Amino acid sequence: MFIFIFLSVLNLYVSGCWGGCAEVDSLTEAVEGEGFLLGCISCKRREEVKAEAVVDWFFKPSAQENYSHIFQYDHPTALSPDPVFAGRVEWRGTLDPDIQIGAIFISNLTANDSGTYRCRFQRTLFLSLYNHEDIIEKRVELQVVAEAQRELTAVVAEILMYVLIVVLQLWLILVLIYCYKKISAEQEAREDRKALKAQTKLLDPDEDCDGIKTE
């Protein structure tokens, strides 16, 4: 879920920059009573070509066969024709006619919101000789659960994070010990050189206290 929140926030600030567009799949598990970001990304293959797109979302409950039209975004107009989703769906995608992120946020989820969501991009590419129409569809199987369940990958990632923190701390301690020993050794070497130099001066009969050799 974090990656789609990041993409949505990023889209608000850099909606005109698409060099980093990546088609990431949406998460598929939501918690009852909370909101959920349904992700749908369709990257334009040729950035230099001007284009416009309309995004439609459809929903089919788990026990039914027919889809209902729940949302449409045709910049800058957003519509929610299904009364079940009216007032609960917000556009979180591209704020520009050239839509590449078609994410929506659904609030106040219930168990009845479990099912298949279909996202459809109707894109028009304005080429030099003609306009090309393209339709891209993606599906998200959403399951609404009573309580959030931690995924195995999240648990493993958290364990690895703590292991990495411990390893880095041990490595830092070893580095500090090494640096301390090295500085101490250099300090002892300087003291030895000073003592040796002083001893050499004392043993040299041809040099007086002022460092001037006698005739």
GROMACS .gro file of N, CA and C in nm, residues 44-119:
model
  228
   44LYS      N    1   0.242   0.552  -2.091
   44LYS     CA    2   0.246   0.583  -2.235
   44LYS      C    3   0.385   0.548  -2.288
   45ARG      N    4   0.391   0.471  -2.397
   45ARG     CA    5   0.518   0.419  -2.445
   45ARG      C    6   0.604   0.525  -2.512
   46ARG      N    7   0.541   0.622  -2.577
   46ARG     CA    8   0.616   0.726  -2.645
   46ARG      C    9   0.582   0.860  -2.580
   47GLU      N   10   0.676   0.909  -2.500
   47GLU     CA   11   0.650   1.029  -2.422
   47GLU      C   12   0.635   1.154  -2.508
   48GLU      N   13   0.696   1.151  -2.627
   48GLU     CA   14   0.691   1.271  -2.710
   48GLU      C   15   0.557   1.289  -2.781
   49VAL      N   16   0.473   1.186  -2.781
   49VAL     CA   17   0.344   1.192  -2.848
   49VAL      C   18   0.240   1.249  -2.753
   50LYS      N   19   0.170   1.351  -2.797
   50LYS     CA   20   0.063   1.409  -2.716
   50LYS      C   21  -0.055   1.312  -2.711
   51ALA      N   22  -0.118   1.305  -2.594
   51ALA     CA   23  -0.228   1.210  -2.578
   51ALA      C   24  -0.327   1.261  -2.474
   52GLU      N   25  -0.446   1.204  -2.480
   52GLU     CA   26  -0.548   1.227  -2.379
   52GLU      C   27  -0.611   1.093  -2.345
   53ALA      N   28  -0.661   1.082  -2.222
   53ALA     CA   29  -0.720   0.955  -2.180
   53ALA      C   30  -0.840   0.978  -2.090
   54VAL      N   31  -0.930   0.881  -2.093
   54VAL     CA   32  -1.044   0.877  -2.002
   54VAL      C   33  -1.035   0.744  -1.927
   55VAL      N   34  -1.052   0.751  -1.795
   55VAL     CA   35  -1.040   0.630  -1.713
   55VAL      C   36  -1.177   0.596  -1.654
   56ASP      N   37  -1.218   0.470  -1.670
   56ASP     CA   38  -1.342   0.419  -1.612
   56ASP      C   39  -1.311   0.303  -1.519
   57TRP      N   40  -1.384   0.299  -1.409
   57TRP     CA   41  -1.373   0.188  -1.315
   57TRP      C   42  -1.506   0.113  -1.308
   58PHE      N   43  -1.497  -0.020  -1.305
   58PHE     CA   44  -1.614  -0.106  -1.297
   58PHE      C   45  -1.596  -0.204  -1.181
   59PHE      N   46  -1.707  -0.248  -1.125
   59PHE     CA   47  -1.702  -0.338  -1.010
   59PHE      C   48  -1.800  -0.453  -1.027
   60LYS      N   49  -1.752  -0.574  -0.992
   60LYS     CA   50  -1.836  -0.694  -0.995
   60LYS      C   51  -1.822  -0.765  -0.860
   61PRO      N   52  -1.929  -0.770  -0.780
   61PRO     CA   53  -1.921  -0.842  -0.653
   61PRO      C   54  -1.886  -0.988  -0.673
   62SER      N   55  -1.835  -1.050  -0.569
   62SER     CA   56  -1.789  -1.189  -0.579
   62SER      C   57  -1.900  -1.284  -0.621
   63ALA      N   58  -2.023  -1.259  -0.580
   63ALA     CA   59  -2.134  -1.352  -0.607
   63ALA      C   60  -2.212  -1.316  -0.733
   64GLN      N   61  -2.165  -1.218  -0.811
   64GLN     CA   62  -2.238  -1.176  -0.931
   64GLN      C   63  -2.152  -1.192  -1.055
   65GLU      N   64  -2.216  -1.177  -1.170
   65GLU     CA   65  -2.146  -1.193  -1.297
   65GLU      C   66  -2.133  -1.063  -1.374
   66ASN      N   67  -2.220  -0.967  -1.346
   66ASN     CA   68  -2.220  -0.842  -1.423
   66ASN      C   69  -2.146  -0.730  -1.350
   67TYR      N   70  -2.080  -0.648  -1.431
   67TYR     CA   71  -2.008  -0.533  -1.378
   67TYR      C   72  -2.101  -0.412  -1.373
   68SER      N   73  -2.076  -0.327  -1.273
   68SER     CA   74  -2.146  -0.198  -1.267
   68SER      C   75  -2.042  -0.087  -1.281
   69HIS      N   76  -2.081   0.021  -1.347
   69HIS     CA   77  -1.991   0.134  -1.370
   69HIS      C   78  -1.992   0.222  -1.245
   70ILE      N   79  -1.877   0.228  -1.174
   70ILE     CA   80  -1.874   0.299  -1.046
   70ILE      C   81  -1.804   0.433  -1.051
   71PHE      N   82  -1.720   0.457  -1.155
   71PHE     CA   83  -1.646   0.583  -1.156
   71PHE      C   84  -1.591   0.611  -1.296
   72GLN      N   85  -1.585   0.742  -1.327
   72GLN     CA   86  -1.522   0.785  -1.452
   72GLN      C   87  -1.448   0.917  -1.429
   73TYR      N   88  -1.327   0.925  -1.485
   73TYR     CA   89  -1.252   1.051  -1.478
   73TYR      C   90  -1.214   1.093  -1.619
   74ASP      N   91  -1.271   1.208  -1.659
   74ASP     CA   92  -1.240   1.270  -1.788
   74ASP      C   93  -1.199   1.412  -1.755
   75HIS      N   94  -1.070   1.432  -1.744
   75HIS     CA   95  -1.016   1.557  -1.689
   75HIS      C   96  -1.086   1.681  -1.743
   76PRO      N   97  -1.134   1.767  -1.651
   76PRO     CA   98  -1.119   1.764  -1.504
   76PRO      C   99  -1.244   1.711  -1.433
   77THR      N  100  -1.330   1.638  -1.505
   77THR     CA  101  -1.458   1.596  -1.450
   77THR      C  102  -1.451   1.455  -1.395
   78ALA      N  103  -1.502   1.438  -1.273
   78ALA     CA  104  -1.509   1.305  -1.211
   78ALA      C  105  -1.655   1.272  -1.183
   79LEU      N  106  -1.698   1.151  -1.223
   79LEU     CA  107  -1.836   1.109  -1.204
   79LEU      C  108  -1.839   0.976  -1.130
   80SER      N  109  -1.941   0.958  -1.046
   80SER     CA  110  -1.961   0.831  -0.976
   80SER      C  111  -2.107   0.789  -0.995
   81PRO      N  112  -2.138   0.720  -1.106
   81PRO     CA  113  -2.278   0.690  -1.140
   81PRO      C  114  -2.345   0.585  -1.052
   82ASP      N  115  -2.268   0.501  -0.984
   82ASP     CA  116  -2.327   0.397  -0.901
   82ASP      C  117  -2.360   0.455  -0.763
   83PRO      N  118  -2.488   0.451  -0.721
   83PRO     CA  119  -2.524   0.509  -0.591
   83PRO      C  120  -2.456   0.441  -0.472
   84VAL      N  121  -2.417   0.314  -0.489
   84VAL     CA  122  -2.350   0.243  -0.379
   84VAL      C  123  -2.214   0.306  -0.349
   85PHE      N  124  -2.147   0.357  -0.454
   85PHE     CA  125  -2.014   0.415  -0.438
   85PHE      C  126  -2.016   0.568  -0.440
   86ALA      N  127  -2.132   0.627  -0.459
   86ALA     CA  128  -2.141   0.773  -0.466
   86ALA      C  129  -2.094   0.834  -0.334
   87GLY      N  130  -2.003   0.930  -0.344
   87GLY     CA  131  -1.950   0.997  -0.226
   87GLY      C  132  -1.839   0.921  -0.156
   88ARG      N  133  -1.809   0.800  -0.203
   88ARG     CA  134  -1.704   0.719  -0.139
   88ARG      C  135  -1.580   0.704  -0.225
   89VAL      N  136  -1.588   0.748  -0.350
   89VAL     CA  137  -1.476   0.729  -0.443
   89VAL      C  138  -1.413   0.864  -0.475
   90GLU      N  139  -1.280   0.871  -0.460
   90GLU     CA  140  -1.205   0.992  -0.491
   90GLU      C  141  -1.098   0.960  -0.595
   91TRP      N  142  -1.077   1.054  -0.684
   91TRP     CA  143  -0.973   1.037  -0.786
   91TRP      C  144  -0.836   1.066  -0.725
   92ARG      N  145  -0.743   0.973  -0.739
   92ARG     CA  146  -0.607   0.990  -0.689
   92ARG      C  147  -0.505   0.968  -0.800
   93GLY      N  148  -0.549   0.989  -0.922
   93GLY     CA  149  -0.460   0.967  -1.035
   93GLY      C  150  -0.406   1.096  -1.092
   94THR      N  151  -0.369   1.091  -1.219
   94THR     CA  152  -0.308   1.204  -1.288
   94THR      C  153  -0.405   1.321  -1.299
   95LEU      N  154  -0.359   1.438  -1.259
   95LEU     CA  155  -0.441   1.559  -1.269
   95LEU      C  156  -0.408   1.631  -1.399
   96ASP      N  157  -0.428   1.561  -1.508
   96ASP     CA  158  -0.390   1.612  -1.640
   96ASP      C  159  -0.464   1.529  -1.744
   97PRO      N  160  -0.495   1.585  -1.862
   97PRO     CA  161  -0.564   1.504  -1.964
   97PRO      C  162  -0.486   1.381  -2.008
   98ASP      N  163  -0.353   1.389  -2.004
   98ASP     CA  164  -0.269   1.276  -2.044
   98ASP      C  165  -0.252   1.184  -1.923
   99ILE      N  166  -0.354   1.104  -1.894
   99ILE     CA  167  -0.357   1.023  -1.773
   99ILE      C  168  -0.272   0.897  -1.790
  100GLN      N  169  -0.187   0.874  -1.690
  100GLN     CA  170  -0.113   0.749  -1.685
  100GLN      C  171  -0.132   0.676  -1.553
  101ILE      N  172  -0.166   0.748  -1.448
  101ILE     CA  173  -0.201   0.688  -1.320
  101ILE      C  174  -0.350   0.703  -1.300
  102GLY      N  175  -0.421   0.591  -1.296
  102GLY     CA  176  -0.567   0.594  -1.284
  102GLY      C  177  -0.616   0.543  -1.150
  103ALA      N  178  -0.547   0.577  -1.042
  103ALA     CA  179  -0.581   0.526  -0.909
  103ALA      C  180  -0.703   0.597  -0.852
  104ILE      N  181  -0.782   0.522  -0.774
  104ILE     CA  182  -0.895   0.579  -0.702
  104ILE      C  183  -0.887   0.535  -0.556
  105PHE      N  184  -0.944   0.616  -0.468
  105PHE     CA  185  -0.947   0.586  -0.326
  105PHE      C  186  -1.092   0.563  -0.285
  106ILE      N  187  -1.119   0.446  -0.225
  106ILE     CA  188  -1.253   0.411  -0.179
  106ILE      C  189  -1.255   0.416  -0.027
  107SER      N  190  -1.346   0.492   0.029
  107SER     CA  191  -1.354   0.508   0.174
  107SER      C  192  -1.466   0.421   0.231
  108ASN      N  193  -1.460   0.398   0.362
  108ASN     CA  194  -1.564   0.324   0.435
  108ASN      C  195  -1.595   0.189   0.370
  109LEU      N  196  -1.494   0.109   0.356
  109LEU     CA  197  -1.513  -0.022   0.292
  109LEU      C  198  -1.597  -0.115   0.378
  110THR      N  199  -1.675  -0.199   0.310
  110THR     CA  200  -1.754  -0.303   0.376
  110THR      C  201  -1.722  -0.436   0.310
  111ALA      N  202  -1.773  -0.542   0.371
  111ALA     CA  203  -1.752  -0.675   0.313
  111ALA      C  204  -1.813  -0.686   0.175
  112ASN      N  205  -1.918  -0.608   0.148
  112ASN     CA  206  -1.983  -0.611   0.016
  112ASN      C  207  -1.896  -0.551  -0.094
  113ASP      N  208  -1.788  -0.482  -0.055
  113ASP     CA  209  -1.698  -0.423  -0.155
  113ASP      C  210  -1.594  -0.522  -0.205
  114SER      N  211  -1.596  -0.643  -0.153
  114SER     CA  212  -1.506  -0.748  -0.203
  114SER      C  213  -1.553  -0.791  -0.342
  115GLY      N  214  -1.457  -0.812  -0.429
  115GLY     CA  215  -1.491  -0.855  -0.565
  115GLY      C  216  -1.384  -0.813  -0.664
  116THR      N  217  -1.425  -0.806  -0.790
  116THR     CA  218  -1.333  -0.773  -0.898
  116THR      C  219  -1.356  -0.630  -0.944
  117TYR      N  220  -1.249  -0.553  -0.949
  117TYR     CA  221  -1.253  -0.416  -1.000
  117TYR      C  222  -1.179  -0.411  -1.133
  118ARG      N  223  -1.241  -0.350  -1.230
  118ARG     CA  224  -1.180  -0.339  -1.363
  118ARG      C  225  -1.154  -0.193  -1.396
  119CYS      N  226  -1.031  -0.167  -1.432
  119CYS     CA  227  -0.989  -0.032  -1.469
  119CYS      C  228  -0.968  -0.028  -1.620
   0.00000   0.00000   0.00000
